[in-house]
Amino acid sequence: MRTVIKNNVKSVLRKILAENSGSEQIAMGSALGMFVGLLPIMGIQTIVVLPLAIFFRVNKIASVLFIWVTNVFTFIFIYSFNYWVGIIFLKHFFPASSFLKMHQFQKFLLDINLQTALRYGTRLFLPLLTGSFLVAFVGAVLTYFSVVIVFRIFRHEIGRFREQ
């Protein structure tokens, strides 16, 4: 099992490095993927990130890889955190009663439907979108610098890995 995972990681790394991208393009692609991955657009993330990666000329594979931070197992935690951040930020501009309670939001996430979304409207989407953009921005910046640091620390190993 450990060997299978190790081989899969090596395979993905080879694909990322084979795209003839420098460390800057890989770091920017990773940051772009993290940004899009933290937005509440699960299901269309790939459709959004690929044109952006092509437009900004960043590593496409790294972009697509990092959108998977939000998946079936993590979305409720990530979107709940984003919603909470949005409420914290927006409570300075709106009364707290204008937002859904956290348990109402999580119940909505588990049973998403158009009727409920329309009923809650801005009470639901304003804090979610605000928090998502704030968290996505911070996540993208942290991802960019983390990938740059990893490339600097392991630049000799990465060079040997590219030659294989």
C-alpha positions in Angstrom: 0.0 0.0 0.0 2.8 2.4 1.0 4.6 1.7 -2.3 1.5 2.3 -4.4 1.0 5.7 -2.7 4.6 6.6 -3.1 4.5 5.6 -6.8 1.3 7.7 -7.4 2.9 10.7 -5.7 6.0 10.4 -7.9 3.8 10.0 -11.0 1.9 13.2 -10.1 5.1 15.1 -9.4 6.6 14.0 -12.7 3.5 15.3 -14.5 3.7 18.6 -12.8 7.4 19.0 -13.4 7.2 17.7 -17.0 4.9 20.6 -18.0 8.1 22.7 -18.5 7.0 25.1 -15.8 9.4 26.8 -13.5 8.9 26.8 -9.8 7.2 30.2 -10.1 4.6 28.9 -12.5 4.0 25.8 -10.3 3.7 27.9 -7.2 1.3 30.3 -8.9 -0.7 27.4 -10.3 -0.9 25.9 -6.9 -2.1 29.2 -5.4 -4.7 29.6 -8.2 -6.0 26.1 -7.6 -6.2 26.7 -3.8 -8.1 30.0 -4.4 -10.6 28.4 -6.7 -10.8 25.3 -4.5 -11.9 27.3 -1.5 -14.7 29.1 -3.3 -18.2 27.6 -3.0 -18.4 26.4 -6.6 -17.9 22.7 -6.0 -18.7 20.8 -9.2 -17.5 23.5 -11.6 -14.0 24.1 -10.1 -12.2 22.5 -13.0 -14.2 24.4 -15.6 -13.2 27.6 -13.8 -9.6 26.9 -13.0 -8.4 25.6 -16.3 -9.2 28.7 -18.4 -7.7 30.9 -15.6 -4.5 28.8 -15.5 -4.2 29.1 -19.3 -4.9 32.9 -19.2 -2.4 33.5 -16.4 0.2 31.0 -17.9 0.6 29.0 -14.7 1.0 25.2 -14.2 -2.4 23.7 -15.2 -1.8 20.4 -13.4 -0.9 22.0 -10.1 -4.0 24.2 -10.5 -6.3 21.3 -11.0 -4.6 19.3 -8.2 -5.1 22.0 -5.6 -8.8 22.5 -6.3 -9.3 19.1 -4.7 -8.8 20.7 -1.3 -12.6 20.8 -1.4 -14.1 17.4 -1.9 -17.0 15.2 -0.7 -15.2 14.7 2.7 -14.1 18.3 3.4 -16.7 20.6 1.8 -19.0 20.9 4.9 -16.0 21.9 7.1 -14.5 24.3 4.6 -17.8 26.0 3.7 -18.9 26.2 7.3 -15.6 27.8 8.2 -15.9 30.2 5.2 -19.5 31.1 6.3 -18.3 31.7 9.9 -15.5 34.0 8.7 -18.0 35.9 6.5 -20.3 36.4 9.5 -17.4 37.6 11.7 -16.4 40.1 8.9 -19.9 41.3 8.1 -21.2 41.6 11.6 -19.6 45.1 11.7 -21.9 46.1 8.8 -25.1 44.2 9.5 -27.0 43.0 12.6 -26.3 39.4 13.6 -29.9 38.5 13.2 -29.6 39.0 9.4 -27.6 35.8 9.0 -28.5 32.1 9.4 -27.4 30.3 12.5 -24.5 27.9 11.9 -26.7 24.8 12.4 -29.2 26.2 9.8 -26.3 26.7 7.4 -24.9 23.2 7.9 -28.4 21.7 7.5 -28.7 23.6 4.2 -25.3 22.1 3.1 -26.4 18.6 3.8 -29.7 19.1 1.9 -29.1 21.7 -0.8 -32.1 22.6 -2.9 -33.1 25.7 -4.9 -36.2 26.4 -2.8 -34.2 26.8 0.4 -31.5 28.7 -1.3 -34.0 31.2 -2.7 -35.8 31.5 0.7 -32.5 32.3 2.6 -31.1 34.4 -0.2 -28.6 37.0 1.0 -28.8 35.7 4.6 -27.0 32.6 3.2 -24.9 33.8 0.3 -23.5 37.1 1.4 -21.6 35.7 4.4 -20.6 32.5 2.5 -19.2 34.4 -0.5 -17.5 37.1 1.6 -15.9 34.5 3.9 -15.0 32.3 1.0 -13.1 35.1 -0.8 -11.3 36.1 2.3 -10.3 32.5 3.2 -9.4 31.8 -0.5 -7.1 34.8 -0.6 -5.3 33.9 2.5 -5.1 30.2 1.5 -3.7 31.2 -2.0 -1.0 33.4 -0.5 0.0 30.7 2.1 0.0 28.0 -0.7 2.2 30.2 -3.0 4.8 30.8 -0.4 4.7 27.2 0.9 5.4 25.8 -2.6 8.1 28.4 -3.2 9.8 27.4 0.1 9.5 23.7 -0.7 11.1 24.3 -4.1 14.0 26.2 -2.6 14.6 23.6 0.1 14.5 20.7 -2.3 15.8 22.3 -5.5 18.7 19.8 -5.9 16.4 16.8 -5.4 13.8 18.3 -7.8 16.5 18.8 -10.4 17.6 15.2 -10.1 13.9 14.1 -10.2 13.3 16.1 -13.4 16.3 14.3 -15.1 15.0 10.8 -14.4 
